[in-house]
Coordinates of C-alpha atoms in Angstrom, one line a residue:
M1 CA 67.8 -3.2 140.6
K2 CA 65.3 -3.1 138.0
R3 CA 65.6 -6.1 135.8
L4 CA 67.0 -5.6 132.1
R5 CA 64.3 -6.0 129.6
K6 CA 65.5 -9.8 127.4
G7 CA 66.2 -8.5 123.5
H8 CA 67.6 -5.0 122.6
I9 CA 70.9 -4.1 125.1
A10 CA 72.4 -2.7 121.9
G11 CA 71.0 1.0 122.9
L12 CA 72.0 0.2 125.4
A13 CA 75.8 0.0 124.9
G14 CA 77.2 2.8 124.3
V15 CA 75.7 4.2 127.9
L16 CA 76.6 1.3 129.6
L17 CA 79.9 1.5 127.9
L18 CA 80.2 5.2 129.1
M19 CA 79.0 4.4 132.4
S20 CA 81.4 6.5 135.3
T21 CA 82.8 4.0 137.7
P22 CA 82.2 4.3 141.2
A23 CA 83.6 7.3 143.5
Q24 CA 85.7 5.2 145.8
A25 CA 86.5 2.1 142.9
Q26 CA 87.9 -0.6 144.1
D27 CA 90.0 -2.5 142.3
G28 CA 89.1 -4.5 139.8
A29 CA 90.1 -8.1 140.6
T30 CA 88.6 -7.4 144.4
L31 CA 85.1 -6.2 142.4
L32 CA 85.6 -9.6 139.9
A33 CA 85.9 -11.3 143.2
E34 CA 83.2 -10.0 145.4
N35 CA 80.9 -10.2 142.3
C36 CA 81.2 -13.6 140.6
S37 CA 83.2 -16.0 142.4
G38 CA 79.7 -16.5 144.5
C39 CA 79.2 -19.4 141.4
H40 CA 82.6 -18.6 139.8
A41 CA 85.0 -21.4 141.8
A42 CA 88.5 -19.6 142.2
D43 CA 92.0 -21.6 141.9
D44 CA 95.0 -21.5 143.8
S45 CA 96.0 -17.8 142.1
G46 CA 92.1 -16.9 142.6
A47 CA 91.5 -16.8 139.6
L48 CA 87.7 -17.7 139.0
S49 CA 87.1 -20.8 137.0
R50 CA 85.4 -20.2 132.9
I51 CA 86.4 -16.5 133.4
K52 CA 90.2 -17.0 133.6
H53 CA 90.8 -18.5 130.2
Q54 CA 88.7 -16.4 128.2
R55 CA 89.2 -13.0 126.3
K56 CA 86.9 -10.8 124.8
T57 CA 86.1 -7.0 123.5
P58 CA 84.6 -4.9 125.8
E59 CA 81.4 -5.4 124.0
G60 CA 81.6 -9.0 125.0
W61 CA 82.1 -9.1 128.2
L62 CA 79.4 -6.4 128.5
M63 CA 77.1 -8.9 126.6
T64 CA 78.4 -11.9 129.5
I65 CA 78.2 -9.7 132.2
V66 CA 74.6 -8.6 131.1
R67 CA 73.5 -12.4 130.2
M68 CA 74.0 -13.2 133.7
R69 CA 71.7 -10.6 135.3
L70 CA 69.6 -11.9 132.9
F71 CA 69.4 -15.1 133.5
H72 CA 71.3 -15.5 136.5
G73 CA 69.1 -13.1 138.7
M74 CA 73.0 -11.3 139.2
E75 CA 72.4 -8.0 140.7
L76 CA 74.9 -5.5 140.1
E77 CA 75.2 -1.2 140.3
P78 CA 76.1 0.6 137.4
G79 CA 79.3 1.7 137.8
V80 CA 80.4 -1.9 139.3
Q81 CA 79.7 -3.7 135.9
S82 CA 81.1 -0.1 134.0
E83 CA 84.3 -0.7 136.6
L84 CA 84.4 -4.8 135.5
V85 CA 84.1 -4.3 131.7
H86 CA 87.6 -1.9 132.2
Y87 CA 88.7 -4.2 134.6
L88 CA 88.1 -7.5 131.9
A89 CA 88.8 -5.7 128.5
D90 CA 92.0 -4.4 129.5
T91 CA 93.8 -7.6 131.2
Q92 CA 91.8 -10.2 129.4
G93 CA 91.0 -8.7 125.4
L94 CA 92.0 -8.5 122.5
A95 CA 95.6 -7.6 121.1
P96 CA 94.8 -4.5 118.0
S97 CA 95.8 -7.0 115.6
E98 CA 93.5 -10.0 117.0
A99 CA 90.1 -7.6 116.6
E100 CA 91.1 -6.1 113.1
D101 CA 89.7 -8.2 110.5
F102 CA 86.4 -8.3 112.5
R103 CA 86.0 -4.4 113.6
Y104 CA 83.0 -4.2 111.4
I105 CA 80.7 -6.0 114.0
L106 CA 81.4 -3.6 116.2
E107 CA 81.1 -0.6 114.5
R108 CA 78.5 -1.6 113.5
R109 CA 78.4 -1.1 109.5
P110 CA 75.3 -2.1 108.1
N111 CA 75.3 -4.6 104.5
V112 CA 78.3 -6.3 105.7
V113 CA 78.3 -10.1 104.0
E114 CA 80.2 -12.4 105.0
A115 CA 81.4 -15.7 103.6
P116 CA 82.3 -17.9 106.9
E117 CA 83.8 -21.9 105.6
A118 CA 82.7 -24.8 106.9
P119 CA 82.0 -26.0 109.1
L120 CA 81.7 -22.4 111.4
A121 CA 79.0 -21.3 109.0
E122 CA 76.8 -24.2 109.4
M123 CA 77.4 -24.3 112.7
C124 CA 77.8 -21.1 114.3
A125 CA 76.6 -18.8 111.9
R126 CA 73.6 -19.6 111.0
C127 CA 72.2 -18.2 114.3
H128 CA 75.1 -15.0 114.7
S129 CA 77.6 -13.7 113.3
A130 CA 81.0 -14.8 112.5
A131 CA 82.7 -12.1 113.5
R132 CA 81.2 -12.8 117.6
V133 CA 83.0 -15.9 117.2
A134 CA 86.4 -14.2 115.9
L135 CA 86.3 -11.5 118.8
Q136 CA 86.3 -14.5 121.2
R137 CA 89.9 -16.2 122.4
R138 CA 89.4 -19.1 124.6
T139 CA 91.3 -21.9 125.9
K140 CA 90.1 -25.6 124.5
D141 CA 88.8 -27.1 127.0
E142 CA 86.5 -23.7 127.4
W143 CA 85.5 -23.9 123.8
N144 CA 85.0 -27.5 124.5
M145 CA 82.6 -26.3 127.3
H146 CA 81.1 -23.3 124.7
I147 CA 79.4 -26.1 123.4
D148 CA 77.8 -27.4 126.2
F149 CA 76.5 -23.5 127.1
H150 CA 75.1 -23.6 123.7
V151 CA 73.3 -27.2 124.7
G152 CA 72.1 -25.9 127.9
Q153 CA 70.9 -22.4 126.9
W154 CA 69.1 -23.4 123.4
P155 CA 67.8 -26.5 124.1
T156 CA 65.9 -26.7 120.8
L157 CA 68.9 -25.8 118.8
E158 CA 69.6 -29.7 117.3
Y159 CA 66.4 -29.7 116.5
Q160 CA 66.6 -26.5 114.3
A161 CA 67.8 -25.8 110.4
L162 CA 70.8 -26.7 109.8
A163 CA 71.6 -28.9 112.6
R164 CA 68.9 -32.0 112.1
D165 CA 69.7 -33.8 109.4
R166 CA 73.6 -34.0 110.6
E167 CA 74.9 -35.3 114.2
W168 CA 75.4 -31.4 114.9
L169 CA 77.1 -32.5 118.9
K170 CA 79.6 -34.9 117.0
I171 CA 80.6 -32.4 114.6
A172 CA 81.0 -29.8 117.6
R173 CA 83.3 -31.5 119.5
E174 CA 85.5 -33.4 116.9
E175 CA 85.6 -31.0 114.3
V176 CA 84.6 -27.8 115.4
V177 CA 86.4 -27.4 119.2
P178 CA 89.7 -28.1 117.7
L179 CA 89.2 -26.0 114.9
L180 CA 88.4 -22.6 117.2
A181 CA 91.3 -24.2 119.8
E182 CA 93.8 -23.3 116.6
K183 CA 92.2 -20.7 115.1
Y184 CA 90.8 -18.5 118.2
P185 CA 93.5 -19.8 120.9
F186 CA 93.3 -18.6 124.2
E187 CA 97.4 -18.0 124.4
T188 CA 98.9 -15.8 121.5
D189 CA 102.5 -13.7 121.0
A190 CA 99.9 -11.3 119.7
W191 CA 97.6 -10.3 123.3
T192 CA 101.8 -11.1 125.2
A193 CA 103.4 -8.2 123.1
W194 CA 100.3 -6.1 123.6
E195 CA 100.3 -6.4 127.4
K196 CA 103.5 -5.6 127.8
A197 CA 103.5 -2.7 125.5
D198 CA 103.2 1.0 125.8
K199 CA 99.4 2.0 125.9
P200 CA 98.9 4.7 122.7
S201 CA 97.1 7.6 125.2
A202 CA 93.3 9.1 124.3
T203 CA 93.9 12.5 125.6
G204 CA 95.4 15.2 123.8
S205 CA 93.9 16.9 120.5
W206 CA 92.7 15.3 117.2
V207 CA 91.5 16.7 113.6
F208 CA 89.2 14.6 111.9
T209 CA 87.2 13.5 108.6
T210 CA 84.2 11.9 108.6
S211 CA 80.9 12.3 106.9
L212 CA 76.6 12.5 108.3
P213 CA 73.8 11.6 107.1
A214 CA 72.3 14.2 106.1
K215 CA 74.7 16.6 105.6
G216 CA 77.7 14.5 103.8
E217 CA 81.1 15.0 104.3
A218 CA 83.0 16.4 106.9
Y219 CA 86.0 17.4 109.2
G220 CA 86.7 18.7 112.5
A221 CA 88.8 18.8 115.6
L222 CA 88.4 17.1 119.0
E223 CA 90.0 17.9 122.0
V224 CA 90.2 14.9 124.7
S225 CA 90.8 15.9 128.4
G226 CA 90.8 14.6 132.0
D227 CA 92.5 12.1 134.6
T228 CA 90.0 9.6 135.3
Q229 CA 87.1 8.5 132.7
P230 CA 85.2 8.5 131.2
Y231 CA 87.3 11.7 129.4
S232 CA 85.3 14.8 128.4
V233 CA 85.4 15.0 124.3
S234 CA 85.2 18.7 122.7
G235 CA 85.3 19.9 119.3
T236 CA 84.0 21.5 116.3
L237 CA 82.1 19.5 113.0
K238 CA 82.4 21.1 110.0
T239 CA 80.6 20.6 106.5
A240 CA 81.5 20.3 103.1
S241 CA 78.6 23.2 102.5
G242 CA 79.7 25.5 105.8
D243 CA 77.7 24.4 108.3
E244 CA 79.3 24.4 111.7
L245 CA 78.5 22.8 114.7
A246 CA 79.5 22.2 118.2
V247 CA 81.2 18.6 119.4
S248 CA 80.7 17.8 123.3
G249 CA 80.7 14.1 124.7
K250 CA 82.0 11.2 127.2
L251 CA 84.6 9.0 126.5
N252 CA 86.7 5.8 127.4
V253 CA 88.8 3.6 126.2
Y254 CA 89.3 -0.2 127.0
T255 CA 92.3 -2.5 126.1
G256 CA 94.0 0.5 125.5
Y257 CA 93.3 1.3 122.3
E258 CA 89.5 0.6 121.8
W259 CA 87.4 4.2 121.9
R260 CA 84.2 4.6 122.8
A261 CA 82.9 7.7 122.7
N262 CA 78.9 9.0 123.3
L263 CA 78.5 12.5 121.4
T264 CA 76.4 15.8 120.7
I265 CA 77.1 17.2 117.4
G266 CA 74.7 19.7 117.1
D267 CA 71.6 18.8 118.9
T268 CA 72.2 15.1 117.3
A269 CA 73.4 12.6 119.3
Y270 CA 75.7 10.2 117.9
R271 CA 77.9 7.0 118.8
Q272 CA 82.4 6.6 118.1
V273 CA 83.6 3.0 117.7
L274 CA 86.8 3.2 117.2
A275 CA 90.4 2.0 117.1
I276 CA 93.3 4.1 118.5
S277 CA 96.6 3.0 116.2
E278 CA 99.3 1.5 118.3
D279 CA 101.8 4.1 117.9
G280 CA 98.8 6.4 118.8
A281 CA 99.3 9.3 116.0
S282 CA 95.9 7.9 114.5
L283 CA 92.4 7.0 115.0
S284 CA 90.1 4.8 112.5
G285 CA 87.0 3.6 112.9
R286 CA 82.8 4.1 112.2
Q287 CA 80.8 6.7 113.6
F288 CA 76.7 6.7 113.7
L289 CA 73.2 7.9 115.2
H290 CA 73.2 7.0 118.2
A291 CA 69.1 5.7 117.7
E292 CA 69.4 4.4 114.3
D293 CA 73.2 2.8 114.1
S294 CA 72.6 2.1 110.4
L295 CA 72.9 5.6 109.2
G296 CA 76.5 6.7 109.6
G297 CA 80.2 6.7 108.4
A298 CA 83.7 6.1 108.3
F299 CA 85.1 8.2 110.5
K300 CA 89.9 9.0 110.8
A301 CA 92.0 11.3 112.5
V302 CA 95.1 12.1 113.5
K303 CA 96.4 13.3 116.8
V304 CA 97.9 16.8 116.2
G305 CA 101.4 17.2 117.3
G306 CA 103.0 14.2 115.9
K307 CA 104.9 14.1 112.8
P308 CA 103.2 15.4 109.4
A309 CA 100.3 13.0 108.6
I310 CA 96.9 13.7 106.8
A311 CA 93.6 12.6 107.4
G312 CA 92.1 12.9 104.0
V313 CA 90.6 15.7 102.2
V314 CA 87.6 17.4 102.2
P315 CA 85.5 17.1 100.1
S316 CA 87.0 14.4 98.0
T317 CA 85.6 15.5 94.7
L318 CA 85.1 18.4 92.6
P319 CA 83.3 19.2 89.6
A320 CA 85.4 21.0 87.5
G321 CA 84.8 24.4 85.8
A322 CA 83.7 25.5 89.1
S323 CA 85.7 27.4 92.3
G324 CA 86.1 26.0 95.6
T325 CA 88.2 25.7 98.7
V326 CA 89.5 22.4 99.9
Q327 CA 90.6 21.6 103.5
V328 CA 93.2 19.3 103.4
V329 CA 92.4 17.5 106.9
G330 CA 96.0 16.9 109.2
T331 CA 99.0 18.0 111.1
G332 CA 101.9 19.8 111.0
L333 CA 101.2 20.7 107.6
G334 CA 102.1 23.8 105.8
S335 CA 101.9 24.5 102.4
V336 CA 100.1 22.5 100.1
A337 CA 101.0 21.1 96.5
L338 CA 98.5 18.8 94.9
T339 CA 99.5 17.0 91.5
G340 CA 97.8 15.1 89.2
A341 CA 94.7 15.9 87.2
L342 CA 94.4 19.4 88.9
D343 CA 98.4 21.2 89.7
A344 CA 98.4 23.8 92.2
S345 CA 100.3 24.7 95.2
G346 CA 99.7 27.4 98.5
G347 CA 97.3 27.3 101.0
T348 CA 95.9 28.5 104.3
V349 CA 97.5 27.3 107.3
N350 CA 94.2 26.7 109.9
A351 CA 93.6 24.7 113.0
Y352 CA 92.2 21.7 110.7
G353 CA 95.6 21.0 108.7
A354 CA 95.5 23.7 105.2
A355 CA 93.1 25.3 103.0
V356 CA 94.0 25.3 99.5
D357 CA 91.7 27.7 97.1
V358 CA 91.5 25.6 93.4
S359 CA 89.7 26.7 90.3
P360 CA 89.6 23.3 88.0
A361 CA 89.2 24.0 84.5
A362 CA 85.9 23.0 82.2
G363 CA 87.0 19.4 81.1
T364 CA 89.9 18.3 83.9
D365 CA 89.3 14.7 84.8
G366 CA 91.6 12.6 87.0
A367 CA 92.6 11.6 90.8
I368 CA 95.1 14.1 92.7
S369 CA 97.7 13.4 95.1
V370 CA 98.4 15.9 98.2
T371 CA 101.4 16.8 99.9
S372 CA 102.6 18.9 102.6
S373 CA 105.1 18.8 104.9
D374 CA 106.5 15.7 104.6
A375 CA 102.8 14.0 104.6
T376 CA 101.6 12.9 101.1
A377 CA 97.9 10.8 100.3
D378 CA 97.7 9.8 96.9
D379 CA 94.9 9.8 94.8
A380 CA 92.7 11.9 97.3
L381 CA 91.3 14.0 95.4
A382 CA 88.7 13.8 92.4
V383 CA 87.8 16.1 89.5
Y384 CA 85.4 15.1 87.1
S385 CA 83.6 16.9 84.0
H386 CA 81.9 13.5 83.5
I387 CA 80.7 10.1 85.0
D388 CA 81.0 7.1 82.3
S389 CA 78.9 5.5 85.3
L390 CA 77.2 5.2 88.5
K391 CA 77.0 2.1 90.9
V392 CA 75.3 2.6 93.8
E393 CA 77.0 1.5 97.0
P394 CA 75.7 -0.7 98.8
A395 CA 75.1 -2.8 95.8
F396 CA 72.8 -5.0 98.4
A397 CA 71.0 -3.9 101.7
V398 CA 68.6 -4.2 104.3
A399 CA 66.1 -2.6 106.0
R400 CA 63.9 -3.2 108.8
V401 CA 59.9 -2.0 109.6
G402 CA 59.2 -0.7 113.0
G403 CA 57.5 1.1 115.3
G404 CA 53.0 0.9 115.0
G405 CA 53.8 0.7 119.1
G406 CA 56.6 -1.9 119.5
S407 CA 59.8 -1.7 120.9
A408 CA 61.8 -2.2 117.7
G409 CA 62.2 1.4 115.8
K410 CA 62.8 1.5 112.0
V411 CA 66.4 1.0 110.3
P412 CA 66.6 2.7 107.6
A413 CA 69.3 2.3 105.1
R414 CA 71.6 4.9 102.9
F415 CA 73.2 4.4 99.5
D416 CA 76.1 6.1 98.0
A417 CA 75.9 7.1 94.4
V418 CA 79.9 6.5 93.1
G419 CA 81.5 7.5 90.0
Y420 CA 83.1 5.9 87.6
W421 CA 85.8 6.5 84.7
N422 CA 85.9 4.1 81.9
G423 CA 89.9 2.2 81.8
A424 CA 91.9 1.7 79.4
D425 CA 89.3 -0.5 77.4
G426 CA 87.0 2.1 77.6
Q427 CA 84.5 -0.4 78.5
P428 CA 82.6 0.4 82.2
G429 CA 82.0 -1.9 84.5
T430 CA 85.6 -3.9 83.7
D431 CA 88.7 -4.2 86.6
D432 CA 90.3 -1.3 84.7
D433 CA 87.6 1.4 85.9
V434 CA 89.0 4.1 87.8
R435 CA 86.9 5.6 91.0
I436 CA 85.9 8.9 91.0
G437 CA 84.4 8.9 94.5
V438 CA 80.8 9.6 95.5
V439 CA 78.6 12.3 93.3
P440 CA 75.7 13.9 93.6
A441 CA 72.3 12.5 92.4
S442 CA 68.5 12.1 92.3
W443 CA 67.0 8.5 94.4
S444 CA 64.5 6.6 93.8
V445 CA 63.0 3.3 94.0
A446 CA 61.4 0.9 91.9
P447 CA 60.0 -3.0 92.2
F448 CA 62.8 -5.1 91.7
N449 CA 60.8 -8.4 90.4
E450 CA 57.0 -8.9 89.4
E451 CA 56.2 -10.1 92.9
A452 CA 57.0 -6.9 94.2
E453 CA 55.4 -4.4 91.5
A454 CA 51.5 -7.0 91.7
L455 CA 52.4 -6.7 95.7
K456 CA 53.0 -2.7 95.6
D457 CA 56.0 -3.2 97.4
V458 CA 57.1 0.9 96.1
E459 CA 53.5 1.9 97.4
F460 CA 53.7 0.4 100.9
A461 CA 57.4 -0.7 101.9
G462 CA 58.9 2.9 103.3
K463 CA 60.3 6.0 100.8
M464 CA 63.4 7.4 99.2
D465 CA 64.5 11.1 100.0
E466 CA 64.9 11.8 96.5
S467 CA 68.2 13.7 97.1
L468 CA 69.8 12.3 100.5
G469 CA 69.9 8.6 99.4
I470 CA 67.7 7.4 102.4
F471 CA 65.3 4.7 102.8
M472 CA 63.0 5.2 105.4
P473 CA 60.9 2.3 105.7
A474 CA 57.3 1.9 107.0
V475 CA 55.6 1.1 110.2
A476 CA 55.7 -2.5 111.3
G477 CA 52.8 -4.6 111.8
P478 CA 50.0 -6.6 110.1
N479 CA 48.6 -3.9 107.0
P480 CA 44.9 -4.4 106.2
K481 CA 45.3 -2.8 102.6
R482 CA 47.8 -5.8 101.3
P483 CA 47.4 -9.0 100.8
F484 CA 46.8 -11.4 103.4
S485 CA 47.1 -8.2 105.4
T486 CA 51.0 -9.2 105.0
N487 CA 53.7 -6.1 106.7
N488 CA 54.7 -3.8 104.7
A489 CA 58.2 -5.6 103.6
G490 CA 59.5 -4.9 100.1
N491 CA 61.9 -5.9 97.4
L492 CA 63.0 -2.7 95.7
K493 CA 65.5 -1.6 92.9
V494 CA 67.6 1.6 94.3
L495 CA 67.9 3.6 91.0
A496 CA 70.6 6.5 91.1
K497 CA 71.1 9.0 88.5
S498 CA 73.7 11.4 88.2
G499 CA 73.8 14.0 84.8
D500 CA 73.7 10.6 81.8
A501 CA 74.9 8.2 84.2
S502 CA 73.1 6.1 86.1
G503 CA 73.7 3.0 88.7
E504 CA 70.7 0.1 90.1
G505 CA 71.0 -1.3 94.0
Q506 CA 68.8 -3.9 95.6
L507 CA 67.1 -3.3 98.7
I508 CA 65.2 -5.6 101.1
V509 CA 63.0 -4.1 103.0
T510 CA 62.6 -6.8 106.1
V511 CA 60.9 -7.3 110.0
Q512 CA 62.2 -6.6 112.7
R513 CA 65.4 -7.8 114.3
W514 CA 63.4 -8.2 118.1
N515 CA 67.2 -9.6 119.5
D516 CA 69.9 -6.7 119.0
P517 CA 73.1 -7.1 121.5
P518 CA 76.2 -4.8 121.2
I519 CA 77.5 -7.5 119.0
R520 CA 75.1 -9.2 116.2

């Protein structure tokens, strides 16, 4: 079969993790033996060396198999690969509690800043995320062999920064391996319990809240059906502004809870990386553009038919003095009570939960809790007549130039303007400030410092959408209009303005990411 090109396999992850299994699929253990035992020796029980002492996420196992194909010439049909990833993730995966703190890397959340402690910061996180390490479980011997793998696969690493000034291999053997074996052991109570637990079902009806990069807050319903994976997904999404879009796609579930879906919403391709709760009642994670994973939003859903529950409220912020309809998204809901800065009750039950018409009086400011049946969402809605201060989120972001005939596309950045009220001290920027939520704003960029001004970064680095807060970087490659024909990198201030309030963030526009695996 055609060999994979080294470098960009992240875009393939959504496809490869959703491949249909072979029509007459063999059991996973047989497939593993047939395709892997040529290099991995079996013990008396039939378990294969190296493989038997590791546990990983579905993306982790996919990366391992793709590496076998890239570097060791393994030939594998896509359907068989999909079956192997399923089998390994189901039998040697991570329990929900083991993956929970590191889901940001699976969900490809942009602009997350890690702070790993020594020695993992210098020894591991200088080349890839610390989360990539934490999303593996190995025996001590296997962690030790993992060091050998790094030396053999990348023999120059001892001459790189943060390695050549210290006894890298000695530190790896004597400090890092024991630490990894203690922090991320192969055998854990969490995994033993999860193996025995009843797994939640993805099929059925779900109602959800999310946000779309160019349309803002949205809600909708999904129906998951099918007897075999990938399951079929269909549904409807509605934006806060009233647009209605059809949803369709395919879904695979790994390890009993890892939800991976490719969807078309309207005419745009999206990918979902979510986790089903252990009780099967809720679903959470991130949904993003399939072509540009930096553009997306949080996704939260509850399963229809369970105990009364609220996934969220759309819109989540309302300007005072304007009438509108608030959609409370949930299941098992009836009459809705709003309490706090705005008191109201009633509403109309619909397919997504219940809708409430509201008319907050001019001058109204404050958070509102929502209650329906036995479900409550505290401070789920905010009404505001004024904003004391405005913050740009994220406060620091990275975008990447791309295109220009190269294989790496542009990586845009998206910002939100978040309004705040001063707290009891009456001062902005202090611990008692009260978050309102995302508010409409006008956007622009400016040079971050004198050097950025001298290099005309605003002119060359890219363009900011004035209403959406989405920055699209410029094309990659040498630019003869810049000093030394350098590329279109830049250091920019991101400026947001809403009414009399303004906020500021920083954006670094840098070069392409050439190696972009499913787990960075």
